[in-house]
């Protein structure tokens, strides 16, 4: 007798999709940063290669984990939560928080911002919203039974 795999609940498929949105926003932000460095004349292969290599590795890992999340692997859920959910979120918010704590004004920021800055800011907000949404969806009450079903009976 064969059993059909249990379909992922909507909250898990949504969480997985939100991780893809976060990766897309990260790619867009990296492209904006690179184009800004090229426009400013500060880009060199050496200055770009390391940062882009690291980002590509993180993006590939996030995609891999989001796919495994959708398949019901709890280790992927925990890995996403600890790596990108915690440390990724910190990397997204630390600079703006430091900027605000230094006494800067959000109103002045938007008044002085050029198009590239506004695009980056908009993307960063989407990025952060996707990560926070994915985190809440993948640990919500509808998701938990889906991840528990793959654990061996002795581990429950």
mmCIF file of C-alpha atoms in Angstrom:
data_model
loop_
_atom_site.group_PDB
_atom_site.id
_atom_site.type_symbol
_atom_site.label_atom_id
_atom_site.label_comp_id
_atom_site.label_asym_id
_atom_site.label_seq_id
_atom_site.Cartn_x
_atom_site.Cartn_y
_atom_site.Cartn_z
ATOM 1 C CA UNK A 1 0.000 0.000 0.000
ATOM 2 C CA UNK A 2 1.422 3.403 -0.977
ATOM 3 C CA UNK A 3 0.599 6.594 0.809
ATOM 4 C CA UNK A 4 0.349 9.951 -0.823
ATOM 5 C CA UNK A 5 2.521 12.690 0.680
ATOM 6 C CA UNK A 6 0.602 15.125 2.801
ATOM 7 C CA UNK A 7 0.109 18.403 0.969
ATOM 8 C CA UNK A 8 1.652 21.423 2.609
ATOM 9 C CA UNK A 9 -0.872 23.699 4.304
ATOM 10 C CA UNK A 10 -1.416 27.130 2.802
ATOM 11 C CA UNK A 11 0.617 28.774 5.563
ATOM 12 C CA UNK A 12 3.693 26.702 4.648
ATOM 13 C CA UNK A 13 3.369 27.316 0.898
ATOM 14 C CA UNK A 14 2.890 31.011 1.624
ATOM 15 C CA UNK A 15 5.935 31.042 3.915
ATOM 16 C CA UNK A 16 7.991 29.369 1.198
ATOM 17 C CA UNK A 17 6.779 31.906 -1.372
ATOM 18 C CA UNK A 18 7.636 34.751 1.003
ATOM 19 C CA UNK A 19 11.200 33.419 1.312
ATOM 20 C CA UNK A 20 11.397 33.599 -2.495
ATOM 21 C CA UNK A 21 10.154 37.215 -2.322
ATOM 22 C CA UNK A 22 12.853 37.975 0.268
ATOM 23 C CA UNK A 23 15.517 36.477 -2.015
ATOM 24 C CA UNK A 24 14.182 38.503 -4.948
ATOM 25 C CA UNK A 25 14.348 41.682 -2.878
ATOM 26 C CA UNK A 26 17.899 40.808 -1.824
ATOM 27 C CA UNK A 27 18.921 40.295 -5.446
ATOM 28 C CA UNK A 28 17.337 43.637 -6.378
ATOM 29 C CA UNK A 29 19.143 45.392 -3.518
ATOM 30 C CA UNK A 30 22.467 43.843 -4.562
ATOM 31 C CA UNK A 31 21.888 44.966 -8.158
ATOM 32 C CA UNK A 32 21.145 48.503 -6.973
ATOM 33 C CA UNK A 33 24.280 48.541 -4.810
ATOM 34 C CA UNK A 34 26.467 47.286 -7.669
ATOM 35 C CA UNK A 35 25.001 49.756 -10.155
ATOM 36 C CA UNK A 36 25.535 52.550 -7.619
ATOM 37 C CA UNK A 37 29.178 51.553 -7.179
ATOM 38 C CA UNK A 38 29.657 51.409 -10.943
ATOM 39 C CA UNK A 39 28.006 54.810 -11.397
ATOM 40 C CA UNK A 40 30.195 56.299 -8.663
ATOM 41 C CA UNK A 41 33.313 54.740 -10.169
ATOM 42 C CA UNK A 42 34.113 52.842 -6.971
ATOM 43 C CA UNK A 43 33.480 49.345 -8.359
ATOM 44 C CA UNK A 44 36.319 46.972 -9.014
ATOM 45 C CA UNK A 45 36.247 43.256 -9.612
ATOM 46 C CA UNK A 46 37.881 42.634 -6.237
ATOM 47 C CA UNK A 47 35.431 44.866 -4.370
ATOM 48 C CA UNK A 48 32.433 43.240 -6.032
ATOM 49 C CA UNK A 49 33.466 39.580 -6.200
ATOM 50 C CA UNK A 50 33.589 38.837 -2.478
ATOM 51 C CA UNK A 51 30.330 40.528 -1.588
ATOM 52 C CA UNK A 52 28.450 39.142 -4.558
ATOM 53 C CA UNK A 53 29.857 35.660 -3.980
ATOM 54 C CA UNK A 54 28.658 35.701 -0.383
ATOM 55 C CA UNK A 55 25.244 37.021 -1.374
ATOM 56 C CA UNK A 56 24.876 34.398 -4.113
ATOM 57 C CA UNK A 57 25.694 31.676 -1.612
ATOM 58 C CA UNK A 58 23.116 33.023 0.852
ATOM 59 C CA UNK A 59 20.475 33.372 -1.890
ATOM 60 C CA UNK A 60 21.086 29.808 -3.113
ATOM 61 C CA UNK A 61 20.900 28.445 0.435
ATOM 62 C CA UNK A 62 17.675 30.366 1.091
ATOM 63 C CA UNK A 63 16.080 28.966 -2.073
ATOM 64 C CA UNK A 64 17.197 25.437 -1.182
ATOM 65 C CA UNK A 65 15.812 25.783 2.345
ATOM 66 C CA UNK A 66 12.520 27.328 1.132
ATOM 67 C CA UNK A 67 11.980 24.364 -1.181
ATOM 68 C CA UNK A 68 12.732 21.919 1.641
ATOM 69 C CA UNK A 69 10.437 23.914 3.928
ATOM 70 C CA UNK A 70 7.572 23.414 1.476
ATOM 71 C CA UNK A 71 8.344 19.675 1.454
ATOM 72 C CA UNK A 72 7.865 19.563 5.223
ATOM 73 C CA UNK A 73 11.425 19.280 6.475
ATOM 74 C CA UNK A 74 11.550 20.732 9.972
ATOM 75 C CA UNK A 75 15.350 21.121 9.813
ATOM 76 C CA UNK A 76 14.810 23.584 6.926
ATOM 77 C CA UNK A 77 12.283 25.529 8.993
ATOM 78 C CA UNK A 78 14.701 25.749 11.935
ATOM 79 C CA UNK A 79 17.628 26.627 9.641
ATOM 80 C CA UNK A 80 15.671 29.431 7.978
ATOM 81 C CA UNK A 81 14.488 30.749 11.322
ATOM 82 C CA UNK A 82 17.936 30.834 12.911
ATOM 83 C CA UNK A 83 19.958 32.000 9.928
ATOM 84 C CA UNK A 84 17.786 34.345 7.913
ATOM 85 C CA UNK A 85 14.979 34.870 10.388
ATOM 86 C CA UNK A 86 17.277 36.043 13.177
ATOM 87 C CA UNK A 87 20.612 37.087 11.683
ATOM 88 C CA UNK A 88 19.144 38.109 8.322
ATOM 89 C CA UNK A 89 16.589 40.325 10.037
ATOM 90 C CA UNK A 90 19.299 41.897 12.170
ATOM 91 C CA UNK A 91 21.322 42.666 9.038
ATOM 92 C CA UNK A 92 18.267 44.373 7.532
ATOM 93 C CA UNK A 93 17.432 46.556 10.527
ATOM 94 C CA UNK A 94 20.711 47.320 12.301
ATOM 95 C CA UNK A 95 21.797 50.125 9.972
ATOM 96 C CA UNK A 96 18.440 51.964 9.964
ATOM 97 C CA UNK A 97 18.186 51.629 13.750
ATOM 98 C CA UNK A 98 21.696 53.028 14.218
ATOM 99 C CA UNK A 99 20.832 55.835 11.798
ATOM 100 C CA UNK A 100 17.687 56.711 13.773
ATOM 101 C CA UNK A 101 19.529 56.511 17.097
ATOM 102 C CA UNK A 102 22.076 58.986 15.722
ATOM 103 C CA UNK A 103 19.256 61.545 15.637
ATOM 104 C CA UNK A 104 18.406 61.489 11.945
ATOM 105 C CA UNK A 105 14.916 62.294 10.713
ATOM 106 C CA UNK A 106 12.761 60.018 8.566
ATOM 107 C CA UNK A 107 10.999 63.078 7.113
ATOM 108 C CA UNK A 108 14.328 64.626 6.076
ATOM 109 C CA UNK A 109 15.475 61.265 4.710
ATOM 110 C CA UNK A 110 12.542 61.067 2.315
ATOM 111 C CA UNK A 111 12.867 64.753 1.462
ATOM 112 C CA UNK A 112 16.532 64.335 0.489
ATOM 113 C CA UNK A 113 16.369 60.838 -1.040
ATOM 114 C CA UNK A 114 17.136 60.275 -4.709
ATOM 115 C CA UNK A 115 15.464 57.595 -6.846
ATOM 116 C CA UNK A 116 18.097 54.920 -6.094
ATOM 117 C CA UNK A 117 17.731 55.495 -2.350
ATOM 118 C CA UNK A 118 13.940 55.311 -2.555
ATOM 119 C CA UNK A 119 14.073 52.107 -4.624
ATOM 120 C CA UNK A 120 16.507 50.539 -2.163
ATOM 121 C CA UNK A 121 14.380 51.609 0.818
ATOM 122 C CA UNK A 122 11.194 50.273 -0.769
ATOM 123 C CA UNK A 123 12.903 46.980 -1.552
ATOM 124 C CA UNK A 124 14.278 46.736 1.980
ATOM 125 C CA UNK A 125 10.782 47.225 3.428
ATOM 126 C CA UNK A 126 9.409 44.489 1.129
ATOM 127 C CA UNK A 127 12.384 42.270 2.079
ATOM 128 C CA UNK A 128 11.798 42.719 5.805
ATOM 129 C CA UNK A 129 8.017 42.235 5.499
ATOM 130 C CA UNK A 130 8.579 39.007 3.543
ATOM 131 C CA UNK A 131 10.975 37.629 6.173
ATOM 132 C CA UNK A 132 8.710 38.525 9.092
ATOM 133 C CA UNK A 133 5.661 37.158 7.270
ATOM 134 C CA UNK A 134 7.443 33.922 6.403
ATOM 135 C CA UNK A 135 8.580 33.492 9.990
ATOM 136 C CA UNK A 136 5.069 33.890 11.380
ATOM 137 C CA UNK A 137 3.516 31.616 8.732
ATOM 138 C CA UNK A 138 6.015 28.763 9.071
ATOM 139 C CA UNK A 139 5.580 28.601 12.853
ATOM 140 C CA UNK A 140 1.828 29.185 12.900
ATOM 141 C CA UNK A 141 -0.655 26.695 14.319
ATOM 142 C CA UNK A 142 -1.570 25.338 10.864
ATOM 143 C CA UNK A 143 2.090 24.643 10.011
ATOM 144 C CA UNK A 144 3.182 22.801 13.142
ATOM 145 C CA UNK A 145 1.326 19.495 12.517
ATOM 146 C CA UNK A 146 2.719 19.393 8.966
ATOM 147 C CA UNK A 147 6.287 19.429 10.289
ATOM 148 C CA UNK A 148 5.583 17.020 13.145
ATOM 149 C CA UNK A 149 4.315 14.305 10.788
ATOM 150 C CA UNK A 150 7.804 13.588 9.394
ATOM 151 C CA UNK A 151 9.467 13.123 12.779
ATOM 152 C CA UNK A 152 10.058 9.567 13.934
ATOM 153 C CA UNK A 153 7.599 8.393 16.583
ATOM 154 C CA UNK A 154 10.381 8.142 19.205
ATOM 155 C CA UNK A 155 11.225 11.857 18.740
ATOM 156 C CA UNK A 156 7.648 13.046 19.348
#
